[in-house]
PDB file of C-alpha atoms and ligand atoms in Angstrom:
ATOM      1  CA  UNK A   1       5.107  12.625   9.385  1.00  0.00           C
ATOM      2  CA  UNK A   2       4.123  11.746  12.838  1.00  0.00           C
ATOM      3  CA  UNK A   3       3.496  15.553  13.887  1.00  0.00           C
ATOM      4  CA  UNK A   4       1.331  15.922  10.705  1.00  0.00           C
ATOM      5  CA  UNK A   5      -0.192  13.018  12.064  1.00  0.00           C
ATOM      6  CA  UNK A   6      -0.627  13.276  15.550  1.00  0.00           C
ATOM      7  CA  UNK A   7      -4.183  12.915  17.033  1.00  0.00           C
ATOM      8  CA  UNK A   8      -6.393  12.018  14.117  1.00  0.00           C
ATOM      9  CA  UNK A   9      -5.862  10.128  11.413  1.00  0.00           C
ATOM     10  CA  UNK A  10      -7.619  11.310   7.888  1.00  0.00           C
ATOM     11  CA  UNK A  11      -9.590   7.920   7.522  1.00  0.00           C
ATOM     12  CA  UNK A  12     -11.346   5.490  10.218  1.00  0.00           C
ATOM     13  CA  UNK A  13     -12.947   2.397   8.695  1.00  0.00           C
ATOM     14  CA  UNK A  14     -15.557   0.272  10.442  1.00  0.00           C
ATOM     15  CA  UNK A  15     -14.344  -3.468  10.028  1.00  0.00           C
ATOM     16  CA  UNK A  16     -17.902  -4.813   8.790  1.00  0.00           C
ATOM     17  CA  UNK A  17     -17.743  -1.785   6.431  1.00  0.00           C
ATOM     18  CA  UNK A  18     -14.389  -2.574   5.326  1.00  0.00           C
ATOM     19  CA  UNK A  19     -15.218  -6.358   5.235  1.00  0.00           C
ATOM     20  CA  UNK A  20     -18.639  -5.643   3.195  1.00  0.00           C
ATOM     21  CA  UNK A  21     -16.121  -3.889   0.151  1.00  0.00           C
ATOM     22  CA  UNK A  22     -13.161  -6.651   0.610  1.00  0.00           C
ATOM     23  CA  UNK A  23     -15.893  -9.308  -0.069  1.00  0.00           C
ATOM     24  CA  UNK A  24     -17.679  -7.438  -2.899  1.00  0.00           C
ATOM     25  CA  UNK A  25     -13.614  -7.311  -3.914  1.00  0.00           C
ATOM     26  CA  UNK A  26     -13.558 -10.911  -4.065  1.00  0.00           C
ATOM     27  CA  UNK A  27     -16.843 -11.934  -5.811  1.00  0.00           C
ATOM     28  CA  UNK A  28     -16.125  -9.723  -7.977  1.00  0.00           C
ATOM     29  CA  UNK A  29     -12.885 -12.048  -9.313  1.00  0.00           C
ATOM     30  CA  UNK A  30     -11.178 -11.560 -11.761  1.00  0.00           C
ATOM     31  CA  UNK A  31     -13.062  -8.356 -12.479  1.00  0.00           C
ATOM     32  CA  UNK A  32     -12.518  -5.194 -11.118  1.00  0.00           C
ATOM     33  CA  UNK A  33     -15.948  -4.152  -8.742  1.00  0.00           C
ATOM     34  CA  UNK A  34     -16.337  -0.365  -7.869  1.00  0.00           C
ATOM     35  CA  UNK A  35     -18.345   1.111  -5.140  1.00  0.00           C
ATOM     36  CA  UNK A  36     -19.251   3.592  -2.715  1.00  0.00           C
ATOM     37  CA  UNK A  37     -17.692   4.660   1.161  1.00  0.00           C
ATOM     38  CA  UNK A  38     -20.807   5.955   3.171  1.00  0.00           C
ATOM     39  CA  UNK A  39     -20.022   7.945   6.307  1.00  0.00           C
ATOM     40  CA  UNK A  40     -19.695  10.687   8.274  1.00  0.00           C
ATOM     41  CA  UNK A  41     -17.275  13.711   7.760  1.00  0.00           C
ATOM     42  CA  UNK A  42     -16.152  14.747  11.073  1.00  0.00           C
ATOM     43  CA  UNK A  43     -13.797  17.547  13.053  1.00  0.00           C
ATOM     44  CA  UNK A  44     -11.318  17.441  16.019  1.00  0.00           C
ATOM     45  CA  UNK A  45      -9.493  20.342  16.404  1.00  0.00           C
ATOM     46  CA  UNK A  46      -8.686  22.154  12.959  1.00  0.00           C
ATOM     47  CA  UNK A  47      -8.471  18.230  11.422  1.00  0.00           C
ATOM     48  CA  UNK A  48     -11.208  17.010   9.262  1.00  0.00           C
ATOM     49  CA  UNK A  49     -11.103  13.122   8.992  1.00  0.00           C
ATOM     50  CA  UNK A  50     -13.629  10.480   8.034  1.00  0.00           C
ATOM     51  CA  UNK A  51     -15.502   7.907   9.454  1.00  0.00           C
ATOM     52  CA  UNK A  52     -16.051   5.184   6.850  1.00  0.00           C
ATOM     53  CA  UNK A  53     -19.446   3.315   8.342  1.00  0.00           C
ATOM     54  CA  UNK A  54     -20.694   1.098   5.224  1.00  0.00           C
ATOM     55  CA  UNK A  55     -20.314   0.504   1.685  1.00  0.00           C
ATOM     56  CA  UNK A  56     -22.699   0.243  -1.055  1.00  0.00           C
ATOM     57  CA  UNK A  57     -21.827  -1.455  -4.324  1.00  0.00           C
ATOM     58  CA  UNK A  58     -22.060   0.607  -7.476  1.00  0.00           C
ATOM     59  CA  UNK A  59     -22.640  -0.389 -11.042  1.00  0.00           C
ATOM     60  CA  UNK A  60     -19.959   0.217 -13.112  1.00  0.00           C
ATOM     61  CA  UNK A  61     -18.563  -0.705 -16.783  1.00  0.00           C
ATOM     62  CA  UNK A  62     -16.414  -3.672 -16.456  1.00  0.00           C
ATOM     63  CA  UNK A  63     -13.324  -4.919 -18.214  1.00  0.00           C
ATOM     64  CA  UNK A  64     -10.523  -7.598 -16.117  1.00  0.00           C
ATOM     65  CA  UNK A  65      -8.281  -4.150 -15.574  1.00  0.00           C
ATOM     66  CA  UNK A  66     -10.478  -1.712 -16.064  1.00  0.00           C
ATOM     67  CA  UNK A  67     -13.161  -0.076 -14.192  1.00  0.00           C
ATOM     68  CA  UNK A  68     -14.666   3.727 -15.002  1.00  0.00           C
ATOM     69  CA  UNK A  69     -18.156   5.008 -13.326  1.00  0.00           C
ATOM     70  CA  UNK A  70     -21.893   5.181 -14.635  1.00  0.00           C
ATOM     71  CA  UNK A  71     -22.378   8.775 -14.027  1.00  0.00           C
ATOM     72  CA  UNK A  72     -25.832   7.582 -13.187  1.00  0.00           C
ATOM     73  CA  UNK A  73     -24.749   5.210 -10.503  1.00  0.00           C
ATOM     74  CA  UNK A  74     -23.826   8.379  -8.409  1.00  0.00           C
ATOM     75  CA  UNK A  75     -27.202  10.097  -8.065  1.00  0.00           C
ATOM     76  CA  UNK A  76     -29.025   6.501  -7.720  1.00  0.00           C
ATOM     77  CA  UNK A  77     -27.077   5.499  -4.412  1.00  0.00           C
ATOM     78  CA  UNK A  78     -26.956   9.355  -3.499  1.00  0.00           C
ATOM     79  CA  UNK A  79     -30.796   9.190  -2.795  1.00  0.00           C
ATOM     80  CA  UNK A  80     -30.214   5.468  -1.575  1.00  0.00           C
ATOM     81  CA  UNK A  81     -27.971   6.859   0.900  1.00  0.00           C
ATOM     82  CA  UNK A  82     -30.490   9.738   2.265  1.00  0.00           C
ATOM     83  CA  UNK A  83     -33.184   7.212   2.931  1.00  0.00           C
ATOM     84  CA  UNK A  84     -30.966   4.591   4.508  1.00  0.00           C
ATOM     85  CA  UNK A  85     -28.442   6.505   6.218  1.00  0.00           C
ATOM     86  CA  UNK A  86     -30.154  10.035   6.733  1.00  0.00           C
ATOM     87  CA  UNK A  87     -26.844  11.361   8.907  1.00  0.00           C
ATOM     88  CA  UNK A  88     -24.332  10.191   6.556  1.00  0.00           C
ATOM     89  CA  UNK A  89     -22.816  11.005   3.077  1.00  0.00           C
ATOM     90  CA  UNK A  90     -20.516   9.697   0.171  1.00  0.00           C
ATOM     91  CA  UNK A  91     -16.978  10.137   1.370  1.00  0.00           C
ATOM     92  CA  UNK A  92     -15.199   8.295  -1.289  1.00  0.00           C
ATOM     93  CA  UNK A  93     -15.061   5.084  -3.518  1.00  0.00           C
ATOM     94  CA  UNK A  94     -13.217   1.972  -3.268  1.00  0.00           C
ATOM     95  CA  UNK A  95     -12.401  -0.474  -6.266  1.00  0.00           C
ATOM     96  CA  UNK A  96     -10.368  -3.430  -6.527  1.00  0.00           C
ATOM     97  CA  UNK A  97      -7.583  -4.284  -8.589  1.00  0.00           C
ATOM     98  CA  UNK A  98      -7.216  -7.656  -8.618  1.00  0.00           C
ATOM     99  CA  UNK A  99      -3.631  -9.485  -8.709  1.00  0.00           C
ATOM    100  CA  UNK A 100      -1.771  -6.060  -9.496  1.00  0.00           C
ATOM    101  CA  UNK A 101      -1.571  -3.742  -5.952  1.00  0.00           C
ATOM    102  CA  UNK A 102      -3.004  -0.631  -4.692  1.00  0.00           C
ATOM    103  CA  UNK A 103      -1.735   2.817  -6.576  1.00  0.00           C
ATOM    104  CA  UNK A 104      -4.285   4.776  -8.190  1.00  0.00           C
ATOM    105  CA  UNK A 105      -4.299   5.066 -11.851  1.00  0.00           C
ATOM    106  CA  UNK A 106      -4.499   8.086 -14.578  1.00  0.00           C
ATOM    107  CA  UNK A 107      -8.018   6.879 -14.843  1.00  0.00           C
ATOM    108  CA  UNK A 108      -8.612   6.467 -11.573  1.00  0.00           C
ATOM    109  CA  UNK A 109      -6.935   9.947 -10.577  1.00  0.00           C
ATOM    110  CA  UNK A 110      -9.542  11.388 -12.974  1.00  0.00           C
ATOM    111  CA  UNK A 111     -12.469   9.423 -11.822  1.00  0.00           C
ATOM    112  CA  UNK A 112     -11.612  10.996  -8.381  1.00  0.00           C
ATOM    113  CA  UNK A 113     -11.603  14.166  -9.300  1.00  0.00           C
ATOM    114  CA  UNK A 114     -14.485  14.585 -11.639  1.00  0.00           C
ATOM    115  CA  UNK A 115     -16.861  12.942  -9.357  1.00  0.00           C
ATOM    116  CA  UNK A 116     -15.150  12.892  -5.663  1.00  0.00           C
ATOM    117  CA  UNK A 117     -13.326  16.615  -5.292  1.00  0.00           C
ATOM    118  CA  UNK A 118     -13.613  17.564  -1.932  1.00  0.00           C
ATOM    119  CA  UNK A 119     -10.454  17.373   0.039  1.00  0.00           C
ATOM    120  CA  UNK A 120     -12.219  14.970   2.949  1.00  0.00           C
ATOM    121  CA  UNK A 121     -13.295  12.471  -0.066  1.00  0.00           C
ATOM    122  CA  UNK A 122     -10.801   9.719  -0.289  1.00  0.00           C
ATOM    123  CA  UNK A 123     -10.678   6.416  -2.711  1.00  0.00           C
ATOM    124  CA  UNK A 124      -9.864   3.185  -1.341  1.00  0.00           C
ATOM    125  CA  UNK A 125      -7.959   0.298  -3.355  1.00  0.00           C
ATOM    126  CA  UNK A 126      -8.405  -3.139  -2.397  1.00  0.00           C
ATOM    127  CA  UNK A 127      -6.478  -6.268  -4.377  1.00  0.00           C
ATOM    128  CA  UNK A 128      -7.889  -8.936  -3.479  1.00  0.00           C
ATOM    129  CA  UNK A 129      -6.065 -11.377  -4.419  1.00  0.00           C
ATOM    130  CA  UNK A 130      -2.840 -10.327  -2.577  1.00  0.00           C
ATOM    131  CA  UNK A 131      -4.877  -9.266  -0.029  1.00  0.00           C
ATOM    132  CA  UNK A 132      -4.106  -5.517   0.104  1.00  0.00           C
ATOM    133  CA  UNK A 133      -6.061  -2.515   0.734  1.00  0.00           C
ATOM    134  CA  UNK A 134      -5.236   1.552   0.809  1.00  0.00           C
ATOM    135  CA  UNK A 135      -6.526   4.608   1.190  1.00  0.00           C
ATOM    136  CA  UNK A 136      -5.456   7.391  -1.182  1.00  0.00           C
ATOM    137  CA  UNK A 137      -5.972  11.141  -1.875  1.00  0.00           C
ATOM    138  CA  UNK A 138      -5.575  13.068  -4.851  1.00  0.00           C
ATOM    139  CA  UNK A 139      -4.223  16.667  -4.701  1.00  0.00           C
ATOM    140  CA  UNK A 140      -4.802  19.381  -6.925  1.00  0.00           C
ATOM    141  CA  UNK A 141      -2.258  18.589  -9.467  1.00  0.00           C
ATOM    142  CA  UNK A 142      -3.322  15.097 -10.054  1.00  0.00           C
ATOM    143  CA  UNK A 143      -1.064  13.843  -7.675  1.00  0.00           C
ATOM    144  CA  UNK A 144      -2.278  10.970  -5.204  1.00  0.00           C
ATOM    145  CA  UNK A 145      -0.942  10.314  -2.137  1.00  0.00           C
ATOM    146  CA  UNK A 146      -1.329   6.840   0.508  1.00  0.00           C
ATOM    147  CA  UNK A 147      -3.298   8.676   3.689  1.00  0.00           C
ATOM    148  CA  UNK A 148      -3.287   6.966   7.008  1.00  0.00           C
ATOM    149  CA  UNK A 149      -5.884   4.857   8.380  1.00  0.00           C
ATOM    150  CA  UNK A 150      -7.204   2.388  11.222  1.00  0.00           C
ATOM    151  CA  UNK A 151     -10.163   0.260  11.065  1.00  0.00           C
ATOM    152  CA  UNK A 152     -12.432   0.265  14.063  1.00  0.00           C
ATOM    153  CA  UNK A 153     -14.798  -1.306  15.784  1.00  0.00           C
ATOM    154  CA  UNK A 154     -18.544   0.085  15.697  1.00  0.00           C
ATOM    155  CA  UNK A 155     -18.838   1.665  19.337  1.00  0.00           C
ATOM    156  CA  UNK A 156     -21.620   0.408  21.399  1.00  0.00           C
ATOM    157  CA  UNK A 157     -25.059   1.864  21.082  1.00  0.00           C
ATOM    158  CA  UNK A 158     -25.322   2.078  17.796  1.00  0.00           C
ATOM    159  CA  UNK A 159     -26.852  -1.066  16.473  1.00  0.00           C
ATOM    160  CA  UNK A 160     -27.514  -1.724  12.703  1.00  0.00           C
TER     161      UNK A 160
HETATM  162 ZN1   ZN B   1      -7.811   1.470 -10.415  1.00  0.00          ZN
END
């Protein structure tokens, strides 16, 4: 684990990005809230990781343990994303699940893979009310796995 892991992690997460979803996370109480990771897919060596530099609520369908995408919601906040953030792209989701933990769901293994399937693209769970969060990707088979990540702090010279 620590060779496979040695150098670069798969995910970095700005904190104000990170803090954006968490409170979206909470308002959201006691629903479950879905949105969007913006950011930039990047390369050391032969690793590809992501750098998670905002988030952008989405619309979805709501029920208290349920969340599924408007297929719609994707395009709308694609073209948000190329006016706002011209160098960056979607590289995942994040969605709460509020008093129960982080895992990814059947649904949510599905939701993944229909509308996030390249291997850089990772979903993020946050609960929170036990105030949890993870980053997961699914494999091939439908299998998800926890993937390792730090949160950072936006480096200077880049002010938003
Ligand atoms: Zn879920």
């Amino acid at each position: 684990m620590r060779g496979e892991e040695a150098g670069v992690l798969p995910v970095y997460v700005e904190l104000e990005a990170l803090v954006k979803a968490v409170r979206h996370c909470r308002e959201g109480l006691p629903y479950e809230v879905i949105g969007f990771l913006i950011g930039e897919r990047l390369r050391w060596r032969d690793k590809l990781y992501v750098l998670i530099t905002d988030t952008v609520r989405g619309r979805s369908v709501q029920t208290r343990t349920y969340v599924e995408f408007d297929q719609d919601a994707l395009a709308e906040v694609a073209g948000l994303i190329r006016e706002e953030h011209p160098d960056a792209e979607i590289v995942g989701w994040y969605h709460s699940h509020p008093g129960y933990g982080c895992f990814m769901s059947p649904t949510d293994i599905r939701s993944h893979t229909t509308c996030f399937p390249y291997p850089h693209q990772v979903a993020l769970v946050i609960d929170p009310v036990r105030g949890e969060a993870s980053f997961f990707k699914v494999d091939g088979e439908g299998d998800y796995r926890t993937v390792p990540s730090a949160v950072v702090r936006r480096t200077r010279g880049q002010d938003r």
